[in-house]
Short mmCIF file of C-alpha atoms in Angstrom, two decimals:
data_model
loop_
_atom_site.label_atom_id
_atom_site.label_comp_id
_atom_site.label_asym_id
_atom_site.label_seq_id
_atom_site.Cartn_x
_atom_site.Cartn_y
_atom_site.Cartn_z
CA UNK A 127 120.14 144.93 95.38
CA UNK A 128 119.27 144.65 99.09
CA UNK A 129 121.96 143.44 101.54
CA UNK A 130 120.36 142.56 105.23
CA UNK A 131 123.23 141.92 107.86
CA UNK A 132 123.18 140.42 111.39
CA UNK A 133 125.18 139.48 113.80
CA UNK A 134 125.82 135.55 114.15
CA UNK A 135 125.97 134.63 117.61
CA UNK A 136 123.93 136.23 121.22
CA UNK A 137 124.11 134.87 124.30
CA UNK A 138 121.33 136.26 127.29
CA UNK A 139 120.76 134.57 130.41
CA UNK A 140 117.50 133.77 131.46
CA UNK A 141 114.72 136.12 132.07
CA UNK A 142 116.69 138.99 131.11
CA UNK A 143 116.20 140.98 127.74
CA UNK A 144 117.54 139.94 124.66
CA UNK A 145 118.41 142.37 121.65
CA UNK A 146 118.75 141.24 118.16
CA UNK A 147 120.54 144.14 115.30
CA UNK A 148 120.34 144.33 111.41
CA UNK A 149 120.78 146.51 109.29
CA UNK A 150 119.65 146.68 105.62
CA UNK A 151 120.84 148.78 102.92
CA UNK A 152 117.48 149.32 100.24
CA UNK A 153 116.02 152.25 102.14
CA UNK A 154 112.98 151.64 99.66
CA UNK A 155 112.01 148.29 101.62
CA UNK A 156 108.87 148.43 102.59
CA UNK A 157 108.15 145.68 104.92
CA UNK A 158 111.03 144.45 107.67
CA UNK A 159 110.50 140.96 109.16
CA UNK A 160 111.99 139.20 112.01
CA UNK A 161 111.65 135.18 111.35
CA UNK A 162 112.04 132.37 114.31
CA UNK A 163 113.80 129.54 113.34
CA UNK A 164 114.07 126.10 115.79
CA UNK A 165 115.85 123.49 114.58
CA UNK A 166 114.77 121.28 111.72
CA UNK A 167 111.71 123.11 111.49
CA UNK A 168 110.18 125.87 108.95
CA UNK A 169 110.38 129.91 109.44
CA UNK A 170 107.89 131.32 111.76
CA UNK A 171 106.76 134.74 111.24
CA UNK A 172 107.18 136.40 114.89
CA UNK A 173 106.54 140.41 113.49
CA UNK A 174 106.91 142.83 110.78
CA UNK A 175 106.87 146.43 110.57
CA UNK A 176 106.01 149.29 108.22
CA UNK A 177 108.70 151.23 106.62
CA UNK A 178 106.71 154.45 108.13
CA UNK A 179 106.64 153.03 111.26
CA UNK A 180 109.45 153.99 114.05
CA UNK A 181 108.23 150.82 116.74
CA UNK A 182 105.86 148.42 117.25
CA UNK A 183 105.13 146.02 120.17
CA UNK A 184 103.68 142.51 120.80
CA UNK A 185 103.93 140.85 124.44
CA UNK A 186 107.41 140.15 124.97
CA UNK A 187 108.50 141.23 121.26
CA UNK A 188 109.78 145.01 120.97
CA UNK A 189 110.89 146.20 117.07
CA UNK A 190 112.53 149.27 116.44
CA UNK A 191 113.11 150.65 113.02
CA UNK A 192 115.28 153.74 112.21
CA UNK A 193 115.27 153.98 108.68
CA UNK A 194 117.57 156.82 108.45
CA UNK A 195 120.28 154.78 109.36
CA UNK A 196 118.61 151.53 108.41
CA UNK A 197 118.74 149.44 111.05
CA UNK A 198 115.89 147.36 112.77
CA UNK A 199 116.19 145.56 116.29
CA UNK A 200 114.28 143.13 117.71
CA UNK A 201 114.16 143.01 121.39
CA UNK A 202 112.53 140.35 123.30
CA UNK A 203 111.31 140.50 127.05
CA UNK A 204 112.11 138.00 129.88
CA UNK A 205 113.91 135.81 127.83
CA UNK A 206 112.75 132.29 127.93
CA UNK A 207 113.91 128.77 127.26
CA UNK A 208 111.92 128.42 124.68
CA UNK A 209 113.16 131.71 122.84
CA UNK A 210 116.07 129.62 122.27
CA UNK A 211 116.29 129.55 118.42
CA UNK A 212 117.96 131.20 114.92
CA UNK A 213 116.07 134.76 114.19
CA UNK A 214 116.27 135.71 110.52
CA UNK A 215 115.58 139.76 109.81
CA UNK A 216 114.45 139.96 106.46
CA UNK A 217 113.43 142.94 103.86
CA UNK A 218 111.23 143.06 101.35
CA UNK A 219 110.91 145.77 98.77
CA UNK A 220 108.07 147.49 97.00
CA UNK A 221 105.43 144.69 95.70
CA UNK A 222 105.45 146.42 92.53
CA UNK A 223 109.03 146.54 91.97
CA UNK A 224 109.96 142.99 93.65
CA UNK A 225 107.93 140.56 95.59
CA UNK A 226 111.07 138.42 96.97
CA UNK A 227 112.03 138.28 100.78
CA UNK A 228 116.06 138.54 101.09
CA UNK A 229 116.84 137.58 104.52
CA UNK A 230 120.35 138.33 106.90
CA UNK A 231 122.47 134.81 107.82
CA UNK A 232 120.24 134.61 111.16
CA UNK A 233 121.21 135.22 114.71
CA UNK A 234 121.26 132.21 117.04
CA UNK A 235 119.93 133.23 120.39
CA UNK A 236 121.43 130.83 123.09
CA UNK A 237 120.02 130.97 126.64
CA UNK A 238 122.31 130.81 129.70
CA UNK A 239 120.72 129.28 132.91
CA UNK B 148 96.17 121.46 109.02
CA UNK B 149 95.66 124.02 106.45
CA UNK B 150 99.17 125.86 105.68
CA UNK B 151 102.13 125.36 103.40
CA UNK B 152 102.89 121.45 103.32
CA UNK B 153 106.07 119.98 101.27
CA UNK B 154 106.86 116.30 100.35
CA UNK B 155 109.38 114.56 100.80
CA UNK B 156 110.52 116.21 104.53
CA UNK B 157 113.84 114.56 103.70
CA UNK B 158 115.71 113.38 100.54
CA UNK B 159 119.40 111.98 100.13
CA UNK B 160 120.80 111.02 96.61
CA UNK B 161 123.50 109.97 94.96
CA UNK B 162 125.12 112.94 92.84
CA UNK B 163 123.70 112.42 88.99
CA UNK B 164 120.71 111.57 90.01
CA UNK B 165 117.29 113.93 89.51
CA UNK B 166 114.90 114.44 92.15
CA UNK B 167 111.59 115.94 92.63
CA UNK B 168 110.09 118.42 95.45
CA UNK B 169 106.72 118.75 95.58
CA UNK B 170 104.95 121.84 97.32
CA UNK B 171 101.09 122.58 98.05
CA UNK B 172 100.61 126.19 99.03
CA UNK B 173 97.91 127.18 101.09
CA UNK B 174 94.48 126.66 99.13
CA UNK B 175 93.30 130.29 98.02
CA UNK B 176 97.23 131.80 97.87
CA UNK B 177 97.82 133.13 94.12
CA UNK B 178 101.15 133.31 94.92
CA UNK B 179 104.22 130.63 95.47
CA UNK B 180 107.64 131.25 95.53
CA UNK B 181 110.79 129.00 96.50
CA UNK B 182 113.61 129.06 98.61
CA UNK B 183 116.93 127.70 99.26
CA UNK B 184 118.62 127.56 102.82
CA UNK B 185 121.90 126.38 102.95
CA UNK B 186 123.68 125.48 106.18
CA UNK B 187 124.66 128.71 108.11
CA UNK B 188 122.69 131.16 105.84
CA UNK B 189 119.16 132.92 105.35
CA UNK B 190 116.76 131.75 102.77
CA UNK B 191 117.52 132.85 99.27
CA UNK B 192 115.17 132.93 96.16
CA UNK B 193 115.06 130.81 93.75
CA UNK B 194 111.46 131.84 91.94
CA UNK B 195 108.17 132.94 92.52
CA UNK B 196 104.33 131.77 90.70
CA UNK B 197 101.61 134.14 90.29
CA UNK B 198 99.13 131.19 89.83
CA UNK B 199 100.70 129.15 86.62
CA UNK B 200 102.65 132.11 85.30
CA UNK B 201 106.43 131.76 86.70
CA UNK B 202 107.22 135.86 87.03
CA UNK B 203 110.28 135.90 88.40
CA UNK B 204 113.54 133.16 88.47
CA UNK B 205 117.26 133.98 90.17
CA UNK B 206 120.32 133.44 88.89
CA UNK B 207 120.70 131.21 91.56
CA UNK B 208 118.54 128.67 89.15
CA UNK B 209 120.91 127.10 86.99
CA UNK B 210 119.67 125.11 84.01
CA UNK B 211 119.53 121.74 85.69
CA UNK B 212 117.31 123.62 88.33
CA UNK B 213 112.98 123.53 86.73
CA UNK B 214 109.93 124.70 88.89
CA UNK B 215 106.57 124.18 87.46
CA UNK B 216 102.71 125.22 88.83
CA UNK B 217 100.70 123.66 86.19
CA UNK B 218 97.49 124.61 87.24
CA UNK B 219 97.99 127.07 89.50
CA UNK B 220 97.74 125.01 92.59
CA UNK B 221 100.73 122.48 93.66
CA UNK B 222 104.53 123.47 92.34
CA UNK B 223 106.77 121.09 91.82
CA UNK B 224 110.69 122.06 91.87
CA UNK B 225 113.07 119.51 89.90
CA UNK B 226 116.38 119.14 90.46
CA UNK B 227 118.75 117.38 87.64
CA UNK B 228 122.09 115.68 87.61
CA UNK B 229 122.35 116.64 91.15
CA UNK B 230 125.71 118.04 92.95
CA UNK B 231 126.68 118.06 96.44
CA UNK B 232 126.52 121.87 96.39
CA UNK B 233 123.01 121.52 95.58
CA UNK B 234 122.68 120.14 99.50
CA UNK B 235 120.04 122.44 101.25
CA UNK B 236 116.74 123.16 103.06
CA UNK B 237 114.47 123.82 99.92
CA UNK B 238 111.81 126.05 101.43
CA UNK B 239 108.60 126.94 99.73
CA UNK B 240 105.68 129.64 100.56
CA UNK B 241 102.86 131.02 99.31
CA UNK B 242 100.80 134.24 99.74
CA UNK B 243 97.42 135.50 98.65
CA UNK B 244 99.23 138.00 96.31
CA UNK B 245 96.64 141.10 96.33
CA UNK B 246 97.59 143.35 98.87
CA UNK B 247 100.10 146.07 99.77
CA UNK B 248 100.88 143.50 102.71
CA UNK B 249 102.04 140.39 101.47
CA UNK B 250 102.82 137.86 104.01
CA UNK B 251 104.54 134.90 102.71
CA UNK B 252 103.64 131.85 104.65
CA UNK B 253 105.91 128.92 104.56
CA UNK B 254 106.05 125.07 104.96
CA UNK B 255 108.62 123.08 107.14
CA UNK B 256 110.85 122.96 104.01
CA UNK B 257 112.20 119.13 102.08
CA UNK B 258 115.94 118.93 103.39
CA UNK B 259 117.79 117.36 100.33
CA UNK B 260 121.52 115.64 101.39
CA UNK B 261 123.38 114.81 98.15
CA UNK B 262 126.19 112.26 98.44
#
């Protein structure tokens, strides 16, 4: 089955750019998320991207995808405050295989001053 | 408010005891599925609905575990003879279910402490 893997822990001081790695291992998954998480609240959808897709961008939110070697990154512009939070990447395979998200352990974004 | 909303927010118990989540997905969603967050991990499956029909359940649902959608609306996810293991975000979402793109949307979750 699919394994998605993240690192744990990131660090970025204020205002500068912040880069978030998975990989994933079902090179059939067709849809790969990246989730916001603040504490004690629900998961926030912050972008997906096609499997056919290479990048996509939204305001501060850059995702890159190389499926040959199955990794997806989520980089995110002037990092604020507020960005502060756990980020899940997630997969999810083929709706008419599987219609299940299976998401990495989540990487908690700290902000230095 | 019109997304995913789950009742209670927060439940603690006494181990052996049974408890009760309720979800209510988002009104014209087919689908709902269910989710369990432990501390320090991603969300993991526990079952999906297409409207009453229950299509898919993971191993991660032992016996004492029981998710119903009755009538295709609300799900309710019971819990028996509770454990301490079985401490966890329980996370539910819903999609409409009819599209190559299936967003899932999900509700703030019922945080269940067993003692």
């Amino acid at each position: 089955g699919e394994d998605v893997e993240q690192s744990l822990f990131l660090s970025v001081r204020e205002g500068d750019s912040s880069v978030i790695n998975c990989t994933y291992t079902d090179s059939s998954s067709t849809y790969l998320y990246w989730y916001k998480q603040e504490p004690g609240a629900g998961l926030q959808l912050l972008t997906y991207i096609f499997s056919n897709m290479d990048m996509k961008q939204d305001q501060r939110l850059t995702v890159l995808l190389n499926k040959k070697d199955k990794h997806l990154s989520l980089r995110i512009a002037d990092t604020q405050t507020g960005d502060s939070a756990i980020y899940f990447c997630a997969a999810h395979p083929p709706m008419n295989r599987d219609d299940k998200i299976i998401f990495g352990k989540g990487t908690r974004l700290h902000i230095l001053p | 408010d019109t997304g995913v909303s789950q009742d209670p927010r927060h439940k603690i118990t006494k181990r052996g005891q049974n408890v009760t989540f309720r979800c209510d997905p988002i009104s014209e969603h087919n689908r709902l599925y269910w989710y369990r967050q432990t501390l320090g991990q991603g969300p993991e499956f526990l079952t999906y609905f297409q409207n009453e029909a229950q299509l898919e359940k993971s191993r991660l649902l032992s016996d004492r575990f029981s998710a119903e959608r009755p009538k295709g609306s609300f799900s309710t996810l019971e819990i028996q003879r509770t454990e301490q293991g079985d401490s966890a975000m329980y996370l539910c979402a819903s999609s409409l279910g009819d599209s190559e793109y299936n967003e899932q949307f999900f509700g703030p979750g019922t945080r269940l402490t067993v003692l």
